[in-house]
CSV table of C-alpha atoms and ligand atoms in Angstrom, one decimal:
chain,number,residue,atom,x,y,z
A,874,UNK,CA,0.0,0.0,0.0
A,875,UNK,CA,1.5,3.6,-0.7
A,876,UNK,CA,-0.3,6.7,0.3
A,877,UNK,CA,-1.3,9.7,-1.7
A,878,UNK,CA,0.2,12.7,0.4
A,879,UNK,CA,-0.7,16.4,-1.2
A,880,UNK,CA,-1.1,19.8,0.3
A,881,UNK,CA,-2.2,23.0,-0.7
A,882,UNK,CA,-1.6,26.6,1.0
A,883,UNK,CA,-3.1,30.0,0.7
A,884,UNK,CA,-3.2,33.1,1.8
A,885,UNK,CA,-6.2,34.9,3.0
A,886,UNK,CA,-9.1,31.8,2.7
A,887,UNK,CA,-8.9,28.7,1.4
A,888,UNK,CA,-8.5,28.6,-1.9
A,889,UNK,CA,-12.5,28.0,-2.9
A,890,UNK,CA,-12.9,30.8,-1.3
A,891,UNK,CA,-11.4,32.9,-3.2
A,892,UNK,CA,-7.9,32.5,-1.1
A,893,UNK,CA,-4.6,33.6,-3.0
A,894,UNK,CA,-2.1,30.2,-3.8
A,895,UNK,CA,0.9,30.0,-1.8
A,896,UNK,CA,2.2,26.3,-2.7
A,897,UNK,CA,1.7,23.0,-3.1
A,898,UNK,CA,2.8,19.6,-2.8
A,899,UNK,CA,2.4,15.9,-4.4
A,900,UNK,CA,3.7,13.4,-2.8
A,901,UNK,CA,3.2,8.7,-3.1
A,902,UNK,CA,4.6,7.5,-0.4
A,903,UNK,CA,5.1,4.3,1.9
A,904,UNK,CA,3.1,4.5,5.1
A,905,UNK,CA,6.4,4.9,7.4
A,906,UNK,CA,7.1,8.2,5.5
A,907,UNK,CA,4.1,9.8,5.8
A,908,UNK,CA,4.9,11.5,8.6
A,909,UNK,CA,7.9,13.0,7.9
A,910,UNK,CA,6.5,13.8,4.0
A,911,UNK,CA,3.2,16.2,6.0
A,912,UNK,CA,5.8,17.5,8.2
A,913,UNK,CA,8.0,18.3,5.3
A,914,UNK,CA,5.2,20.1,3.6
A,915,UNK,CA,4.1,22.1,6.3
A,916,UNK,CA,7.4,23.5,7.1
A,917,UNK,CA,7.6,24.1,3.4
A,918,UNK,CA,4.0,25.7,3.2
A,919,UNK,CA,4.8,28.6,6.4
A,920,UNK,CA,8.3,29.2,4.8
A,921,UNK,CA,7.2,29.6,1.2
A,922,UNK,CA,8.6,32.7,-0.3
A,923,UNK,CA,5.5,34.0,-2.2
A,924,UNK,CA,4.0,35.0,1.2
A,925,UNK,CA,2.2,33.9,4.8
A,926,UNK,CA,0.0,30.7,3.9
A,927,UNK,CA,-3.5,31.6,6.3
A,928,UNK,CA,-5.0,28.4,5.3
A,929,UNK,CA,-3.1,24.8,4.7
A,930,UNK,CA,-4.8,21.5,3.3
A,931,UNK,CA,-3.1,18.0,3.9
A,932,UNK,CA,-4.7,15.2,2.2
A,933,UNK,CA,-3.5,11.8,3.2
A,934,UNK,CA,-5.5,8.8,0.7
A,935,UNK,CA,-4.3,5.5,0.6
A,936,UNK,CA,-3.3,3.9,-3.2
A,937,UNK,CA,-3.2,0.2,-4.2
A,938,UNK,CA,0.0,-1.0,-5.4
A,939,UNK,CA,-1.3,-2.5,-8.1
A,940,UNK,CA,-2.9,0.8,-9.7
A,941,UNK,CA,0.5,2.0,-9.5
A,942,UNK,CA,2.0,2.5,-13.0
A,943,UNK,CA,6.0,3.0,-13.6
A,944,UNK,CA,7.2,5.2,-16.0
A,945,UNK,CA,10.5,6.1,-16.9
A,946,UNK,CA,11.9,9.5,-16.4
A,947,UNK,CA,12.3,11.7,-19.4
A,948,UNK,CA,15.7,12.1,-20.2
A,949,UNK,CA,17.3,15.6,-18.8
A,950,UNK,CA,19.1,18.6,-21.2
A,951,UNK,CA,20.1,21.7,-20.1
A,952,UNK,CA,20.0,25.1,-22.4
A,953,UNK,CA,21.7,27.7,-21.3
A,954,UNK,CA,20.7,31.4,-22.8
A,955,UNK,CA,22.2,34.7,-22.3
A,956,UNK,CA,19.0,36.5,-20.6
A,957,UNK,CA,15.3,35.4,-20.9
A,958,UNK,CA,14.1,36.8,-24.0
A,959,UNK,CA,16.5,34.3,-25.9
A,960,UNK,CA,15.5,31.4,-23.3
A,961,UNK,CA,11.6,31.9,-24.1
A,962,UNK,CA,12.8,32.3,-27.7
A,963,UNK,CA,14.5,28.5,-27.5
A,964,UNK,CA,11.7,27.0,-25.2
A,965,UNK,CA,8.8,28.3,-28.4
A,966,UNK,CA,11.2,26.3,-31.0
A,967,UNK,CA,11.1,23.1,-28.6
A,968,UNK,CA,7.7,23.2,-28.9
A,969,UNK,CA,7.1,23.6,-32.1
A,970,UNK,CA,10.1,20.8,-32.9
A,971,UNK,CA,7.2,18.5,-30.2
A,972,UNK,CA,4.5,19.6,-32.9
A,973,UNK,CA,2.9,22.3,-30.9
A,974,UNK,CA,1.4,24.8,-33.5
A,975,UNK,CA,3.1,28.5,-34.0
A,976,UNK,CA,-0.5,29.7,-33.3
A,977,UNK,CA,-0.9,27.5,-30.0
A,978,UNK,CA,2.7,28.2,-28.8
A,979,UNK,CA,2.1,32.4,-28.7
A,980,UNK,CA,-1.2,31.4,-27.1
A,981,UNK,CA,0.0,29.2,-24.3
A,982,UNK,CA,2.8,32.5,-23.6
A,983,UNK,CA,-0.4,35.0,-24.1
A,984,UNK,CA,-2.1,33.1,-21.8
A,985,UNK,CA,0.8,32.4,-19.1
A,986,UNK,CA,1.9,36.3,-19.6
A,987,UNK,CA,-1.7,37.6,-19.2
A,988,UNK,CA,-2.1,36.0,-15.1
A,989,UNK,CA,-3.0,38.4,-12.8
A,990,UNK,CA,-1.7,35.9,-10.3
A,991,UNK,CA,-0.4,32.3,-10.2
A,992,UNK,CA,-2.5,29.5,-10.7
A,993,UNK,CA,-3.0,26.0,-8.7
A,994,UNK,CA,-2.7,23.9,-11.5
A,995,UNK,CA,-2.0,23.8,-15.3
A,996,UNK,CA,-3.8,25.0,-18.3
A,997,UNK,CA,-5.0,22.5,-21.2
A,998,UNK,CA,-4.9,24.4,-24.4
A,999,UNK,CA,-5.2,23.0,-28.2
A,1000,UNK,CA,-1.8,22.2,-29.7
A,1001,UNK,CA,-3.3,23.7,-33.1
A,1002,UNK,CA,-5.9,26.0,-32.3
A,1003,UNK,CA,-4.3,27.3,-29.0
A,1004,UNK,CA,-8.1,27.6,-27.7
A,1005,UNK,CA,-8.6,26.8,-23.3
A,1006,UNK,CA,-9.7,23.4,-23.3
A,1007,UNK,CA,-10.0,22.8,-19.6
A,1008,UNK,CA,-12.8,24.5,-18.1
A,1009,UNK,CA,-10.9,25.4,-14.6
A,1010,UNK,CA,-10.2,29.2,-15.1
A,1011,UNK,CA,-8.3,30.4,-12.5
A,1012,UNK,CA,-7.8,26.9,-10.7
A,1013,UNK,CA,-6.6,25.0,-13.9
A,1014,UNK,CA,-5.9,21.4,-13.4
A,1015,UNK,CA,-3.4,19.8,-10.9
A,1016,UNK,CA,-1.5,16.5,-11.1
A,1017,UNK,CA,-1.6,14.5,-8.7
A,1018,UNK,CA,-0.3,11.0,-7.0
A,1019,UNK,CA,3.2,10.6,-9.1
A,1020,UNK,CA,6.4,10.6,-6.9
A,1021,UNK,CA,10.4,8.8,-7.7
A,1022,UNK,CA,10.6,5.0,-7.2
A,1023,UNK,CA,13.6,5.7,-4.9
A,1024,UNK,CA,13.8,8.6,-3.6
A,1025,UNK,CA,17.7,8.4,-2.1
A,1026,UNK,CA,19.1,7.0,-5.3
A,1027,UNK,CA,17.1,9.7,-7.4
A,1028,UNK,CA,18.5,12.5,-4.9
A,1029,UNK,CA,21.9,11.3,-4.9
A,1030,UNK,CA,22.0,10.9,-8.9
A,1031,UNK,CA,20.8,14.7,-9.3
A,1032,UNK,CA,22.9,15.8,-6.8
A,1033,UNK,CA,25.7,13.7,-9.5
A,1034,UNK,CA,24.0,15.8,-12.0
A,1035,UNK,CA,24.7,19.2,-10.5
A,1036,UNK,CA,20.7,19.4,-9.9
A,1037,UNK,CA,20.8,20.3,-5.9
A,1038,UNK,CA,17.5,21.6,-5.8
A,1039,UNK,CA,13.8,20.6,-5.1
A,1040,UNK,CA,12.7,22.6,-7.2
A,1041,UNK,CA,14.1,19.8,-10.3
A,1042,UNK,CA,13.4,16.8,-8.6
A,1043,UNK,CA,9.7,17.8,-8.4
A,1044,UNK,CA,9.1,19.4,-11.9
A,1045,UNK,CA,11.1,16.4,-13.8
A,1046,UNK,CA,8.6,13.7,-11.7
A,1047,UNK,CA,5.7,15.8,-13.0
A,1048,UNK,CA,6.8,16.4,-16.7
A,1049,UNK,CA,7.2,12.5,-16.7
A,1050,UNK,CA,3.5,11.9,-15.5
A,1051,UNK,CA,2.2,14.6,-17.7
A,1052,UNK,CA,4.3,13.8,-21.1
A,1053,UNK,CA,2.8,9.8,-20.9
A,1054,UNK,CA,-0.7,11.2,-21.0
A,1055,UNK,CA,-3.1,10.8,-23.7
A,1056,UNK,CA,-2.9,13.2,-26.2
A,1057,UNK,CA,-0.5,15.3,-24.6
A,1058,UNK,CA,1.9,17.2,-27.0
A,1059,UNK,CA,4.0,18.7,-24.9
A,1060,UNK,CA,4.1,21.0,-21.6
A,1061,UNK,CA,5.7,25.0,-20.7
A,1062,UNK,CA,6.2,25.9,-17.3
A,1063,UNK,CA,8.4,28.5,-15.0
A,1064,UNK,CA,8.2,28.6,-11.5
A,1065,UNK,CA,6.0,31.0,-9.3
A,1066,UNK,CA,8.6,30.9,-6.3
A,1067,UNK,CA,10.1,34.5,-6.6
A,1068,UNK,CA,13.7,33.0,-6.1
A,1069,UNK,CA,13.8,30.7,-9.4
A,1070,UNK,CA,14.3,31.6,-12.6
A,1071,UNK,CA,14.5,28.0,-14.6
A,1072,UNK,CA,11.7,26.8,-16.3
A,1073,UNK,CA,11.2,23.9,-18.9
A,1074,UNK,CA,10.0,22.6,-22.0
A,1075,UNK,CA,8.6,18.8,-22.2
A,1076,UNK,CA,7.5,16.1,-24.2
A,1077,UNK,CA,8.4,12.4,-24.8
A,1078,UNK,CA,11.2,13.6,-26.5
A,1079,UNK,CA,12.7,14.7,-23.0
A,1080,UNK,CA,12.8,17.5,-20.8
A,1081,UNK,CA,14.4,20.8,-22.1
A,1082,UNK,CA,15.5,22.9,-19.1
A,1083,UNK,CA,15.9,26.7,-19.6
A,1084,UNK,CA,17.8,28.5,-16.4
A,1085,UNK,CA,16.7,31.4,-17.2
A,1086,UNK,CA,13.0,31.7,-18.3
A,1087,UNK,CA,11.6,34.3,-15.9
A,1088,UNK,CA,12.7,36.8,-14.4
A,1089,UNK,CA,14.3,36.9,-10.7
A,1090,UNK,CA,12.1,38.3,-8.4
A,1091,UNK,CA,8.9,37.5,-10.2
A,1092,UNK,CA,6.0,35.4,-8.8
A,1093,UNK,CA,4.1,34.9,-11.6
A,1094,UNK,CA,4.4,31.2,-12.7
A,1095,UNK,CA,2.4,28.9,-14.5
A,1096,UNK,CA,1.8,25.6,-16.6
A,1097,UNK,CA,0.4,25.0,-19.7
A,1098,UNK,CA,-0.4,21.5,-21.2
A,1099,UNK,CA,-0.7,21.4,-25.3
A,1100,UNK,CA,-3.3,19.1,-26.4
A,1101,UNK,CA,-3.6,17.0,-29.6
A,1102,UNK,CA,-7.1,17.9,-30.9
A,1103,UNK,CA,-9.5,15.1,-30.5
A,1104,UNK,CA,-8.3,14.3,-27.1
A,1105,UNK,CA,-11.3,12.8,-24.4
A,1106,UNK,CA,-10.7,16.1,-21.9
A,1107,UNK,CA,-12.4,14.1,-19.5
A,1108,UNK,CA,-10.2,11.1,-19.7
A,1109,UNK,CA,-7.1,12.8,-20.0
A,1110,UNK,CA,-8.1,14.8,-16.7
A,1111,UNK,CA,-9.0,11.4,-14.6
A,1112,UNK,CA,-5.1,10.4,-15.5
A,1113,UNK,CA,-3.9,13.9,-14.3
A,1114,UNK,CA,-5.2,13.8,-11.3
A,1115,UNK,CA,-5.8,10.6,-10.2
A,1116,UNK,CA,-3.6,7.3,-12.6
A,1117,UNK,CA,-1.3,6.8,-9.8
A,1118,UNK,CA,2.7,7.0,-11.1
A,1119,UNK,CA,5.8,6.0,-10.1
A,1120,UNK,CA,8.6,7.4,-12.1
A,1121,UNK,CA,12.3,5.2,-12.4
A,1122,UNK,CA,15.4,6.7,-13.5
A,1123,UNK,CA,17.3,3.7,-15.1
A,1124,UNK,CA,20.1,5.8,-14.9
A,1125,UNK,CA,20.8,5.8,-10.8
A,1126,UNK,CA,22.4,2.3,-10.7
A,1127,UNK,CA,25.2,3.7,-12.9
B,1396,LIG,P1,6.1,25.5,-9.4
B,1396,LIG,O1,6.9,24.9,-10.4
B,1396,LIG,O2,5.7,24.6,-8.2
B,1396,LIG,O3,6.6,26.9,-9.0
B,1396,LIG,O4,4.7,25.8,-10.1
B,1396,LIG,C1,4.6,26.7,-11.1
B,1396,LIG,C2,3.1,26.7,-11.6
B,1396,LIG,O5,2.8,25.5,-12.1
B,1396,LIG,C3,2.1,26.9,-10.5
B,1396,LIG,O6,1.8,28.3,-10.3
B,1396,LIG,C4,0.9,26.2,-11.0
B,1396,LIG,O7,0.2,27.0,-11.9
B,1396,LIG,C5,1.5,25.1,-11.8
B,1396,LIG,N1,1.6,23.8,-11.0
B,1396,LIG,C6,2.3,23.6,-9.9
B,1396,LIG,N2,2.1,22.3,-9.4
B,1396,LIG,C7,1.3,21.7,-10.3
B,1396,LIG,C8,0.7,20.4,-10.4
B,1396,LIG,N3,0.9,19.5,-9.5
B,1396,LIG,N4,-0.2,20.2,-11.4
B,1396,LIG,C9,-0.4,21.2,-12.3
B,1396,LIG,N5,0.1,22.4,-12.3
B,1396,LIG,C10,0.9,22.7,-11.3
């Protein structure tokens, strides 16, 4: 048995009430971790650097093993780029090279530039027509139940990698789950946390990382999922949230 273990913080209400989103967490876990993985996420939702969480969720579900699908990780490449403009610049012609529209990709960055504030979860938007799919607004969709196979081995193999941060380890287990959906083209995303200014581009083909993709200081962060048209929403959305995933880096016993 593993356990689902996700939180959600905001500042001023919860967030269906209109609360502003501080941060959030996804964790699968065994049942002796728990404890330490919703202590680890409450520290991390007081401390969080876009601002004073008022209101914190902790969901604890249990998951049977045998729901549990493995996926391997998407392999890692790292573009460096003078200042922003040209990181953006080289994150558009990953997309396009994933077959994401030139229509869809100015979209997704309308769409992404044009948030008053930073959403919970992700965006699902046509990979051709660059039209909102998902019917979320402000909420958008979040993924859910994925975590690393082994968690000590992964962080020791990053750390190998020059990847120190959380920041990585939680974004590359994500863009795994999300780039083995159905119909999923590829994925955009930069942080919300003031601090960090990386960002990636993903698909099957692997996962592009982009140091510099926002600017420092900015919390204004966001994800946007590019859809092949004639993808079940509905379907796709069940795997989001709820497929359970475990991803394994093949790479760690090396
Ligand atoms: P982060 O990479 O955690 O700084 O998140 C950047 C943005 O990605 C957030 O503002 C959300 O819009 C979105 N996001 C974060 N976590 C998830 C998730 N689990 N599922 C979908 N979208 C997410």
């Amino acid at each position: 048995m593993l356990y689902s273990v996700r939180m959600r913080a905001a500042q001023g209400a919860a967030h269906e009430a209109g609360g502003r989103h501080i941060s959030g967490a996804e964790r699968l876990v065994p049942k002796e971790l728990v404890a330490e993985t919703t202590q680890a996420m409450l520290d991390r939702a007081f401390e969080h650097s876009r601002g004073q969480a008022d209101f914190i969720n902790i969901t604890v579900e249990s998951v049977a093993a045998e729901s549990v699908r493995l996926l391997q990780l998407l392999p890692i490449t790292t573009i460096d780029t003078d200042d922003v403009p040209s990181g953006r610049a080289e994150a558009k012609l990953v997309l396009a090279n994933s077959g994401v529209s030139e229509k869809a990709i100015e979209a997704g960055f309308e769409k992404l530039l044009a948030l008053e504030d930073s959403m919970r979860g992700a965006m699902l938007i046509c990979a051709e027509t660059g039209i909102r799919l998902d019917l979320r607004e402000n909420r958008g969709v979040r993924v859910s139940r994925m975590d690393i196979g082994d968690d000590a081995a992964f962080s020791k193999w990053l750390a190998s990698q020059g990847f120190g941060n959380l920041h990585i380890r939680e974004a590359i287990v994500l863009a795994t789950k999300v780039a083995n959906a159905p119909g999923m083209v590829a994925e955009i995303c930069w942080s919300d946390d003031p601090e960090y200014t990386a960002g990636y581009a993903a698909s099957l083909g692997g996962y592009m990382r982009f140091p510099k993709l926002k600017a420092y200081g900015s919390p204004l962060g966001g994800r946007v999922f590019f859809i092949k048209p004639g993808t079940n929403i509905e379907a796709l959305i069940e795997y989001l949230e709820n497929q359970p995933v475990l991803v394994i880096n093949g790479e760690e016993a090396g």
